[in-house]
Amino acid sequence: MRQVISVRDIEELIRRGENVRSLPDDALLTPSARDFLRDLEGNGVYKVTDSSNGTPIAAAAPKNITTKSSKADIDAFFRCADIHKLKEEICDVGKRLWQRAYVDGNGGNIAIRVSDELVLCTPTLVSKGFMKPEDICFVDLEGNQFCGPKKRTSEILMHLEIMKRQPRAKATVHCHPPHATAFAVAQVEPPTCMIPEIEVFIGKVPIAPYRTPGTPEMGKLVADLVDQHNTVLMGNHGAVSWSHVSVEDAYFKMEILEAYCRTVWVASQLGAPLKTFSAQHLQDLLKIKQTLGIPDPRIGLKECELCDNNEWRPGVSCAAPLPVTREDSSTVDGEAEKVVQQITTMIMERMAKP
Ligand SMILES: [Zn+2]
């Protein structure tokens, strides 16, 4: 016998945070139930098909959810279709992190801010390559967990600290990509003016000092850097990025950073001097960056300050302009080569120690 669904049944379903799609396909909607669902259409997120005529109908998840909202409303919001889509995006990014070996064991974590004070995040002790949407947790900006059967990651405190300090941060990704992490272990900031991609989408990458993972102190040290930088290396640990666009965009920064660190590392082994492009070329990239709405503290700096790589090449400063090659105006950087050799030796020595 076909189930008859009344307005009260639908209200109860939403109150329990269940998906209206769970209604049986052949359920009979009472006329008032059909009107009720249609009234919710447009701002709703649950899509169901009216079995009597096949037209799509929708029921809404609660809006303007805050930490003060009722448990039922927070649960319903956590289970709605829009949030489900974001959970799937987190799982997708987790899979890509794992496939690229940017995470190991249960390492790495991902978060998306869905309201001023509520955040979706990954659980603890789960491989990022095999997460399911139902594993995702729901926390406030202090790390208190509201929903999700699994316990949230302890490292969420760092993500939340970034979101508190950087209001534009919609999503954050933390992982341990080996080449980028090697720079963090060697405490060497990646050099600049070598590959355009990182200059446009990231910029300079600072290193936050090491603290025990999951401690508030670790989060604060990283957060100190996120007003100027969208990607930060964490000393003796890994890397974290934030995006004002999406979780995929935050993940892209990890791909760009890791590819860059790998390329610089490989280039440093080739025995030829590394070249940087000129400060004028970087100016051009910063202009592109501005049109994309990506901030960079170097916008507005003098040309001579742009590619000085002071941290990476001690002693090179504005007063010592880089030589220009005849053919393509890019600069041959003997100093960089020397420092790469020094870094290589330093890292190899450290690795050789027990
Ligand atoms: Zn970590």
mmCIF file of C-alpha atoms and ligand atoms in Angstrom:
data_model
loop_
_atom_site.group_PDB
_atom_site.id
_atom_site.type_symbol
_atom_site.label_atom_id
_atom_site.label_comp_id
_atom_site.label_asym_id
_atom_site.label_seq_id
_atom_site.Cartn_x
_atom_site.Cartn_y
_atom_site.Cartn_z
ATOM 1 C CA MET A 1 0.000 0.000 0.000
ATOM 2 C CA ARG A 2 1.333 3.461 -0.890
ATOM 3 C CA GLN A 3 2.362 5.596 2.062
ATOM 4 C CA VAL A 4 0.432 8.833 2.522
ATOM 5 C CA ILE A 5 2.645 11.795 3.483
ATOM 6 C CA SER A 6 1.156 14.783 5.304
ATOM 7 C CA VAL A 7 2.654 18.201 6.166
ATOM 8 C CA ARG A 8 3.258 16.929 9.689
ATOM 9 C CA ASP A 9 5.279 13.976 8.324
ATOM 10 C CA ILE A 10 7.487 16.313 6.291
ATOM 11 C CA GLU A 11 7.995 18.708 9.223
ATOM 12 C CA GLU A 12 8.981 15.770 11.385
ATOM 13 C CA LEU A 13 11.403 14.526 8.730
ATOM 14 C CA ILE A 14 13.114 17.919 8.486
ATOM 15 C CA ARG A 15 13.167 18.278 12.280
ATOM 16 C CA ARG A 16 15.015 14.977 12.512
ATOM 17 C CA GLY A 17 17.500 16.239 9.916
ATOM 18 C CA GLU A 18 16.561 13.530 7.446
ATOM 19 C CA ASN A 19 16.636 13.960 3.725
ATOM 20 C CA VAL A 20 13.279 14.423 2.047
ATOM 21 C CA ARG A 21 14.704 12.290 -0.734
ATOM 22 C CA SER A 22 14.290 9.383 1.640
ATOM 23 C CA LEU A 23 10.522 9.520 1.031
ATOM 24 C CA PRO A 24 9.363 6.436 -0.867
ATOM 25 C CA ASP A 25 9.146 7.084 -4.620
ATOM 26 C CA ASP A 26 5.558 5.978 -4.744
ATOM 27 C CA ALA A 27 4.465 7.946 -1.640
ATOM 28 C CA LEU A 28 1.208 9.854 -1.961
ATOM 29 C CA LEU A 29 1.523 13.509 -0.974
ATOM 30 C CA THR A 30 -1.577 15.112 0.488
ATOM 31 C CA PRO A 31 -2.499 18.346 -1.334
ATOM 32 C CA SER A 32 -1.344 20.452 1.634
ATOM 33 C CA ALA A 33 1.936 18.495 1.828
ATOM 34 C CA ARG A 34 2.503 19.160 -1.866
ATOM 35 C CA ASP A 35 1.819 22.889 -1.346
ATOM 36 C CA PHE A 36 4.109 22.917 1.672
ATOM 37 C CA LEU A 37 6.987 21.464 -0.309
ATOM 38 C CA ARG A 38 6.338 23.807 -3.224
ATOM 39 C CA ASP A 39 6.378 26.805 -0.866
ATOM 40 C CA LEU A 40 9.840 25.787 0.184
ATOM 41 C CA GLU A 41 11.075 25.475 -3.368
ATOM 42 C CA GLY A 42 13.675 28.024 -4.425
ATOM 43 C CA ASN A 43 15.368 28.358 -1.076
ATOM 44 C CA GLY A 44 15.330 24.659 -0.398
ATOM 45 C CA VAL A 45 18.080 22.165 -0.806
ATOM 46 C CA TYR A 46 16.270 18.855 -0.686
ATOM 47 C CA LYS A 47 15.090 17.823 -4.110
ATOM 48 C CA VAL A 48 12.310 15.301 -4.458
ATOM 49 C CA THR A 49 10.024 14.429 -7.281
ATOM 50 C CA ASP A 50 6.319 14.773 -6.920
ATOM 51 C CA SER A 51 5.278 11.255 -7.814
ATOM 52 C CA SER A 52 1.865 12.361 -9.019
ATOM 53 C CA ASN A 53 3.159 14.469 -11.903
ATOM 54 C CA GLY A 54 6.965 14.116 -11.884
ATOM 55 C CA THR A 55 7.724 17.800 -11.195
ATOM 56 C CA PRO A 56 10.659 18.522 -8.895
ATOM 57 C CA ILE A 57 9.818 19.822 -5.459
ATOM 58 C CA ALA A 58 12.108 20.979 -2.705
ATOM 59 C CA ALA A 59 12.178 21.285 1.034
ATOM 60 C CA ALA A 60 14.469 23.704 2.775
ATOM 61 C CA ALA A 61 17.155 23.165 5.319
ATOM 62 C CA PRO A 62 17.117 25.709 8.157
ATOM 63 C CA LYS A 63 18.751 29.015 7.253
ATOM 64 C CA ASN A 64 20.989 31.371 9.263
ATOM 65 C CA ILE A 65 22.304 28.570 11.411
ATOM 66 C CA THR A 66 24.465 29.621 14.356
ATOM 67 C CA THR A 67 25.917 27.819 17.352
ATOM 68 C CA LYS A 68 22.834 29.058 19.256
ATOM 69 C CA SER A 69 20.409 27.304 16.876
ATOM 70 C CA SER A 70 18.543 24.271 18.177
ATOM 71 C CA LYS A 71 20.250 20.881 17.954
ATOM 72 C CA ALA A 72 17.560 19.727 15.531
ATOM 73 C CA ASP A 73 18.162 22.700 13.228
ATOM 74 C CA ILE A 74 21.948 22.253 13.327
ATOM 75 C CA ASP A 75 21.507 18.533 12.586
ATOM 76 C CA ALA A 76 19.158 19.277 9.694
ATOM 77 C CA PHE A 77 21.569 21.822 8.271
ATOM 78 C CA PHE A 78 24.476 19.369 8.625
ATOM 79 C CA ARG A 79 22.532 16.775 6.636
ATOM 80 C CA CYS A 80 21.154 19.023 3.887
ATOM 81 C CA ALA A 81 22.104 18.552 0.253
ATOM 82 C CA ASP A 82 24.293 21.687 -0.013
ATOM 83 C CA ILE A 83 26.378 20.571 2.937
ATOM 84 C CA HIS A 84 26.479 17.030 1.555
ATOM 85 C CA LYS A 85 28.048 18.427 -1.606
ATOM 86 C CA LEU A 86 30.768 20.156 0.435
ATOM 87 C CA LYS A 87 31.398 16.905 2.341
ATOM 88 C CA GLU A 88 31.897 15.198 -1.021
ATOM 89 C CA GLU A 89 34.342 17.949 -2.035
ATOM 90 C CA ILE A 90 36.346 17.330 1.155
ATOM 91 C CA CYS A 91 36.449 13.584 0.388
ATOM 92 C CA ASP A 92 37.503 14.326 -3.188
ATOM 93 C CA VAL A 93 40.365 16.571 -2.054
ATOM 94 C CA GLY A 94 41.340 13.939 0.540
ATOM 95 C CA LYS A 95 41.562 11.336 -2.206
ATOM 96 C CA ARG A 96 43.743 13.579 -4.352
ATOM 97 C CA LEU A 97 46.064 14.327 -1.396
ATOM 98 C CA TRP A 98 46.446 10.599 -0.759
ATOM 99 C CA GLN A 99 46.918 9.662 -4.406
ATOM 100 C CA ARG A 100 49.681 12.223 -4.741
ATOM 101 C CA ALA A 101 51.322 11.004 -1.499
ATOM 102 C CA TYR A 102 50.885 14.375 0.171
ATOM 103 C CA VAL A 103 49.532 12.569 3.255
ATOM 104 C CA ASP A 104 50.741 9.515 5.108
ATOM 105 C CA GLY A 105 48.872 7.234 7.493
ATOM 106 C CA ASN A 106 46.076 9.308 8.970
ATOM 107 C CA GLY A 107 47.951 12.555 8.329
ATOM 108 C CA GLY A 108 46.578 15.757 6.829
ATOM 109 C CA ASN A 109 43.302 17.527 7.425
ATOM 110 C CA ILE A 110 40.805 19.648 5.513
ATOM 111 C CA ALA A 111 38.203 22.211 6.601
ATOM 112 C CA ILE A 112 35.478 24.345 4.982
ATOM 113 C CA ARG A 113 33.782 27.268 6.728
ATOM 114 C CA VAL A 114 30.031 27.097 6.038
ATOM 115 C CA SER A 115 28.848 30.001 8.199
ATOM 116 C CA ASP A 116 30.443 32.717 10.341
ATOM 117 C CA GLU A 117 30.999 30.264 13.155
ATOM 118 C CA LEU A 118 30.539 26.729 11.850
ATOM 119 C CA VAL A 119 33.061 24.604 10.005
ATOM 120 C CA LEU A 120 33.087 21.190 8.340
ATOM 121 C CA CYS A 121 36.271 19.228 8.936
ATOM 122 C CA THR A 122 37.906 15.844 8.586
ATOM 123 C CA PRO A 123 37.859 13.279 11.414
ATOM 124 C CA THR A 124 40.876 12.016 13.312
ATOM 125 C CA LEU A 125 42.462 8.624 12.599
ATOM 126 C CA VAL A 126 41.035 8.206 9.113
ATOM 127 C CA SER A 127 43.121 8.003 5.936
ATOM 128 C CA LYS A 128 42.320 10.987 3.749
ATOM 129 C CA GLY A 129 42.224 8.666 0.750
ATOM 130 C CA PHE A 130 39.243 6.681 1.993
ATOM 131 C CA MET A 131 36.900 9.131 3.705
ATOM 132 C CA LYS A 132 33.153 9.071 3.147
ATOM 133 C CA PRO A 133 30.794 12.043 3.470
ATOM 134 C CA GLU A 134 29.342 10.524 6.642
ATOM 135 C CA ASP A 135 32.802 10.683 8.278
ATOM 136 C CA ILE A 136 32.906 14.492 8.143
ATOM 137 C CA CYS A 137 32.583 16.458 11.401
ATOM 138 C CA PHE A 138 30.926 19.774 12.246
ATOM 139 C CA VAL A 139 32.587 22.146 14.727
ATOM 140 C CA ASP A 140 32.460 25.757 15.878
ATOM 141 C CA LEU A 141 35.438 28.130 15.755
ATOM 142 C CA GLU A 142 36.589 26.946 19.175
ATOM 143 C CA GLY A 143 36.708 23.319 18.036
ATOM 144 C CA ASN A 144 33.578 22.176 19.913
ATOM 145 C CA GLN A 145 32.007 19.368 17.899
ATOM 146 C CA PHE A 146 28.289 19.579 17.060
ATOM 147 C CA CYS A 147 27.727 16.750 14.592
ATOM 148 C CA GLY A 148 29.392 13.742 13.001
ATOM 149 C CA PRO A 149 29.831 10.289 14.514
ATOM 150 C CA LYS A 150 33.635 10.423 14.390
ATOM 151 C CA LYS A 151 35.854 12.665 16.511
ATOM 152 C CA ARG A 152 37.203 15.725 14.735
ATOM 153 C CA THR A 153 40.911 16.025 13.954
ATOM 154 C CA SER A 154 43.026 17.507 16.754
ATOM 155 C CA GLU A 155 44.730 19.724 14.172
ATOM 156 C CA ILE A 156 41.445 21.537 13.474
ATOM 157 C CA LEU A 157 42.564 24.163 16.009
ATOM 158 C CA MET A 158 45.131 25.406 13.486
ATOM 159 C CA HIS A 159 42.528 25.615 10.692
ATOM 160 C CA LEU A 160 40.152 27.479 13.010
ATOM 161 C CA GLU A 161 42.877 29.879 14.098
ATOM 162 C CA ILE A 162 43.538 30.646 10.407
ATOM 163 C CA MET A 163 39.825 31.251 9.811
ATOM 164 C CA LYS A 164 39.577 33.517 12.873
ATOM 165 C CA ARG A 165 42.596 35.551 11.832
ATOM 166 C CA GLN A 166 41.834 35.601 8.093
ATOM 167 C CA PRO A 167 38.125 36.352 7.533
ATOM 168 C CA ARG A 168 38.493 35.638 3.794
ATOM 169 C CA ALA A 169 39.537 32.037 4.452
ATOM 170 C CA LYS A 170 36.695 29.797 3.296
ATOM 171 C CA ALA A 171 38.651 26.559 3.179
ATOM 172 C CA THR A 172 41.946 25.190 4.472
ATOM 173 C CA VAL A 173 44.099 22.196 3.550
ATOM 174 C CA HIS A 174 46.976 20.812 5.598
ATOM 175 C CA CYS A 175 49.231 17.972 4.437
ATOM 176 C CA HIS A 176 52.818 16.705 4.369
ATOM 177 C CA PRO A 177 53.998 16.859 0.727
ATOM 178 C CA PRO A 178 57.543 15.468 0.855
ATOM 179 C CA HIS A 179 59.486 18.082 -1.122
ATOM 180 C CA ALA A 180 57.760 21.071 0.460
ATOM 181 C CA THR A 181 58.124 19.439 3.880
ATOM 182 C CA ALA A 182 61.844 18.964 3.164
ATOM 183 C CA PHE A 183 62.182 22.742 2.845
ATOM 184 C CA ALA A 184 60.281 23.075 6.138
ATOM 185 C CA VAL A 185 62.630 20.580 7.806
ATOM 186 C CA ALA A 186 65.718 22.325 6.457
ATOM 187 C CA GLN A 187 64.149 25.680 7.484
ATOM 188 C CA VAL A 188 64.778 26.984 3.968
ATOM 189 C CA GLU A 189 62.183 29.307 2.478
ATOM 190 C CA PRO A 190 61.560 28.403 -1.171
ATOM 191 C CA PRO A 191 63.303 30.934 -3.438
ATOM 192 C CA THR A 192 61.322 33.315 -5.624
ATOM 193 C CA CYS A 193 61.389 34.439 -9.276
ATOM 194 C CA MET A 194 61.963 30.963 -10.681
ATOM 195 C CA ILE A 195 58.545 29.693 -11.873
ATOM 196 C CA PRO A 196 55.544 31.919 -12.654
ATOM 197 C CA GLU A 197 52.815 29.581 -11.314
ATOM 198 C CA ILE A 198 53.791 29.918 -7.668
ATOM 199 C CA GLU A 199 54.274 33.687 -7.924
ATOM 200 C CA VAL A 200 50.740 34.199 -9.236
ATOM 201 C CA PHE A 201 48.782 31.734 -7.126
ATOM 202 C CA ILE A 202 50.821 31.683 -3.931
ATOM 203 C CA GLY A 203 53.720 34.159 -3.607
ATOM 204 C CA LYS A 204 56.396 33.914 -0.948
ATOM 205 C CA VAL A 205 56.028 30.976 1.421
ATOM 206 C CA PRO A 206 57.152 31.656 5.000
ATOM 207 C CA ILE A 207 57.992 29.000 7.596
ATOM 208 C CA ALA A 208 56.169 28.928 10.944
ATOM 209 C CA PRO A 209 58.281 27.655 13.857
ATOM 210 C CA TYR A 210 57.697 24.072 15.011
ATOM 211 C CA ARG A 211 55.235 23.374 17.819
ATOM 212 C CA THR A 212 53.489 20.137 18.808
ATOM 213 C CA PRO A 213 50.746 19.378 16.238
ATOM 214 C CA GLY A 214 47.236 20.015 17.516
ATOM 215 C CA THR A 215 48.249 22.575 20.139
ATOM 216 C CA PRO A 216 46.685 26.052 20.131
ATOM 217 C CA GLU A 217 50.194 27.513 20.051
ATOM 218 C CA MET A 218 50.913 25.823 16.714
ATOM 219 C CA GLY A 219 47.730 27.328 15.306
ATOM 220 C CA LYS A 220 48.582 30.806 16.523
ATOM 221 C CA LEU A 221 52.071 30.763 15.012
ATOM 222 C CA VAL A 222 50.659 29.773 11.609
ATOM 223 C CA ALA A 223 47.805 32.266 11.915
ATOM 224 C CA ASP A 224 50.327 35.059 12.520
ATOM 225 C CA LEU A 225 51.368 34.614 8.876
ATOM 226 C CA VAL A 226 48.047 34.259 7.073
ATOM 227 C CA ASP A 227 47.164 37.913 6.666
ATOM 228 C CA GLN A 228 50.091 38.180 4.211
ATOM 229 C CA HIS A 229 50.364 34.617 2.903
ATOM 230 C CA ASN A 230 47.881 32.038 1.600
ATOM 231 C CA THR A 231 50.333 29.146 2.016
ATOM 232 C CA VAL A 232 52.634 28.535 4.960
ATOM 233 C CA LEU A 233 55.300 25.903 5.633
ATOM 234 C CA MET A 234 55.189 24.475 9.153
ATOM 235 C CA GLY A 235 58.686 23.870 10.523
ATOM 236 C CA ASN A 236 59.528 20.143 10.854
ATOM 237 C CA HIS A 237 55.960 19.235 9.926
ATOM 238 C CA GLY A 238 54.326 20.095 6.584
ATOM 239 C CA ALA A 239 52.340 22.825 4.871
ATOM 240 C CA VAL A 240 48.947 24.510 5.126
ATOM 241 C CA SER A 241 47.028 26.708 2.705
ATOM 242 C CA TRP A 242 43.798 28.684 2.758
ATOM 243 C CA SER A 243 41.521 29.844 -0.037
ATOM 244 C CA HIS A 244 38.886 32.544 -0.334
ATOM 245 C CA VAL A 245 37.319 30.542 -3.192
ATOM 246 C CA SER A 246 36.948 26.830 -2.455
ATOM 247 C CA VAL A 247 38.550 23.789 -0.888
ATOM 248 C CA GLU A 248 39.765 22.711 -4.326
ATOM 249 C CA ASP A 249 41.531 26.048 -4.700
ATOM 250 C CA ALA A 250 43.243 25.552 -1.320
ATOM 251 C CA TYR A 251 44.292 22.087 -2.544
ATOM 252 C CA PHE A 252 45.662 23.528 -5.820
ATOM 253 C CA LYS A 253 48.056 25.642 -3.758
ATOM 254 C CA MET A 254 49.466 22.428 -2.305
ATOM 255 C CA GLU A 255 50.008 20.997 -5.795
ATOM 256 C CA ILE A 256 51.697 24.213 -6.903
ATOM 257 C CA LEU A 257 53.900 24.407 -3.808
ATOM 258 C CA GLU A 258 54.944 20.759 -3.955
ATOM 259 C CA ALA A 259 55.651 20.863 -7.716
ATOM 260 C CA TYR A 260 57.718 24.010 -7.196
ATOM 261 C CA CYS A 261 59.789 22.597 -4.337
ATOM 262 C CA ARG A 262 60.345 19.373 -6.284
ATOM 263 C CA THR A 263 61.438 21.255 -9.399
ATOM 264 C CA VAL A 264 63.824 23.553 -7.521
ATOM 265 C CA TRP A 265 65.269 20.513 -5.765
ATOM 266 C CA VAL A 266 65.791 18.607 -9.010
ATOM 267 C CA ALA A 267 67.181 21.686 -10.767
ATOM 268 C CA SER A 268 69.675 22.127 -7.954
ATOM 269 C CA GLN A 269 71.081 18.664 -8.782
ATOM 270 C CA LEU A 270 71.692 19.332 -12.471
ATOM 271 C CA GLY A 271 75.035 21.019 -12.065
ATOM 272 C CA ALA A 272 74.104 24.104 -14.076
ATOM 273 C CA PRO A 273 73.508 27.537 -12.573
ATOM 274 C CA LEU A 274 69.845 28.168 -11.769
ATOM 275 C CA LYS A 275 68.259 31.096 -13.536
ATOM 276 C CA THR A 276 65.722 33.480 -12.096
ATOM 277 C CA PHE A 277 63.500 35.685 -14.177
ATOM 278 C CA SER A 278 63.833 39.409 -13.658
ATOM 279 C CA ALA A 279 62.072 41.686 -11.206
ATOM 280 C CA GLN A 280 60.322 43.290 -14.194
ATOM 281 C CA HIS A 281 58.956 39.871 -15.115
ATOM 282 C CA LEU A 282 57.737 39.435 -11.555
ATOM 283 C CA GLN A 283 56.044 42.840 -11.746
ATOM 284 C CA ASP A 284 54.126 41.562 -14.775
ATOM 285 C CA LEU A 285 53.041 38.476 -12.836
ATOM 286 C CA LEU A 286 51.945 40.587 -9.867
ATOM 287 C CA LYS A 287 49.758 42.618 -12.221
ATOM 288 C CA ILE A 288 48.066 39.406 -13.371
ATOM 289 C CA LYS A 289 47.707 38.438 -9.731
ATOM 290 C CA GLN A 290 45.967 41.732 -8.965
ATOM 291 C CA THR A 291 43.472 41.200 -11.767
ATOM 292 C CA LEU A 292 42.676 37.783 -10.273
ATOM 293 C CA GLY A 293 42.001 39.421 -6.893
ATOM 294 C CA ILE A 294 44.789 37.525 -5.146
ATOM 295 C CA PRO A 295 46.580 39.760 -2.642
ATOM 296 C CA ASP A 296 50.373 39.784 -2.373
ATOM 297 C CA PRO A 297 52.363 41.909 0.065
ATOM 298 C CA ARG A 298 54.922 42.484 -2.696
ATOM 299 C CA ILE A 299 52.464 44.438 -4.845
ATOM 300 C CA GLY A 300 53.743 48.021 -4.798
ATOM 301 C CA LEU A 301 57.325 47.126 -3.857
ATOM 302 C CA LYS A 302 60.213 48.578 -5.825
ATOM 303 C CA GLU A 303 61.510 46.328 -8.587
ATOM 304 C CA CYS A 304 64.862 45.911 -6.892
ATOM 305 C CA GLU A 305 63.130 44.509 -3.809
ATOM 306 C CA LEU A 306 61.170 41.857 -5.681
ATOM 307 C CA CYS A 307 63.645 39.125 -6.519
ATOM 308 C CA ASP A 308 66.284 39.709 -3.893
ATOM 309 C CA ASN A 309 65.713 36.314 -2.228
ATOM 310 C CA ASN A 310 67.481 37.625 0.842
ATOM 311 C CA GLU A 311 66.569 34.674 2.997
ATOM 312 C CA TRP A 312 67.635 32.197 0.384
ATOM 313 C CA ARG A 313 70.721 33.945 -0.864
ATOM 314 C CA PRO A 314 72.210 35.817 2.068
ATOM 315 C CA GLY A 315 74.020 38.933 0.975
ATOM 316 C CA VAL A 316 72.097 39.530 -2.251
ATOM 317 C CA SER A 317 70.205 42.800 -2.009
ATOM 318 C CA CYS A 318 68.838 45.669 -4.043
ATOM 319 C CA ALA A 319 72.272 47.228 -4.245
ATOM 320 C CA ALA A 320 73.547 44.268 -6.249
ATOM 321 C CA PRO A 321 71.346 43.944 -9.355
ATOM 322 C CA LEU A 322 71.393 40.542 -10.988
ATOM 323 C CA PRO A 323 73.299 40.166 -14.291
ATOM 324 C CA VAL A 324 71.168 40.020 -17.440
ATOM 325 C CA THR A 325 71.769 37.453 -20.161
ATOM 326 C CA ARG A 326 72.083 38.587 -23.777
ATOM 327 C CA GLU A 327 69.280 36.622 -25.296
ATOM 328 C CA ASP A 328 66.264 36.414 -23.077
ATOM 329 C CA SER A 329 66.788 38.952 -20.299
ATOM 330 C CA SER A 330 66.465 36.273 -17.650
ATOM 331 C CA THR A 331 69.217 36.328 -15.082
ATOM 332 C CA VAL A 332 71.926 33.797 -14.509
ATOM 333 C CA ASP A 333 72.279 33.337 -10.832
ATOM 334 C CA GLY A 334 75.608 31.988 -9.724
ATOM 335 C CA GLU A 335 74.870 32.991 -6.127
ATOM 336 C CA ALA A 336 71.706 30.895 -6.173
ATOM 337 C CA GLU A 337 73.649 27.937 -7.465
ATOM 338 C CA LYS A 338 76.169 28.259 -4.659
ATOM 339 C CA VAL A 339 73.464 28.414 -2.034
ATOM 340 C CA VAL A 340 71.655 25.436 -3.553
ATOM 341 C CA GLN A 341 74.869 23.487 -3.227
ATOM 342 C CA GLN A 342 75.215 24.619 0.384
ATOM 343 C CA ILE A 343 71.638 23.620 1.137
ATOM 344 C CA THR A 344 72.085 20.277 -0.568
ATOM 345 C CA THR A 345 75.191 19.573 1.466
ATOM 346 C CA MET A 346 73.466 20.710 4.663
ATOM 347 C CA ILE A 347 70.431 18.493 4.078
ATOM 348 C CA MET A 348 72.539 15.495 3.117
ATOM 349 C CA GLU A 349 74.627 15.949 6.267
ATOM 350 C CA ARG A 350 71.513 16.171 8.412
ATOM 351 C CA MET A 351 70.036 13.086 6.778
ATOM 352 C CA ALA A 352 73.289 11.188 7.368
ATOM 353 C CA LYS A 353 73.136 11.834 11.131
ATOM 354 C CA PRO A 354 71.492 9.046 13.151
HETATM 355 ZN ZN ZN B 1 50.150 17.404 10.113
#
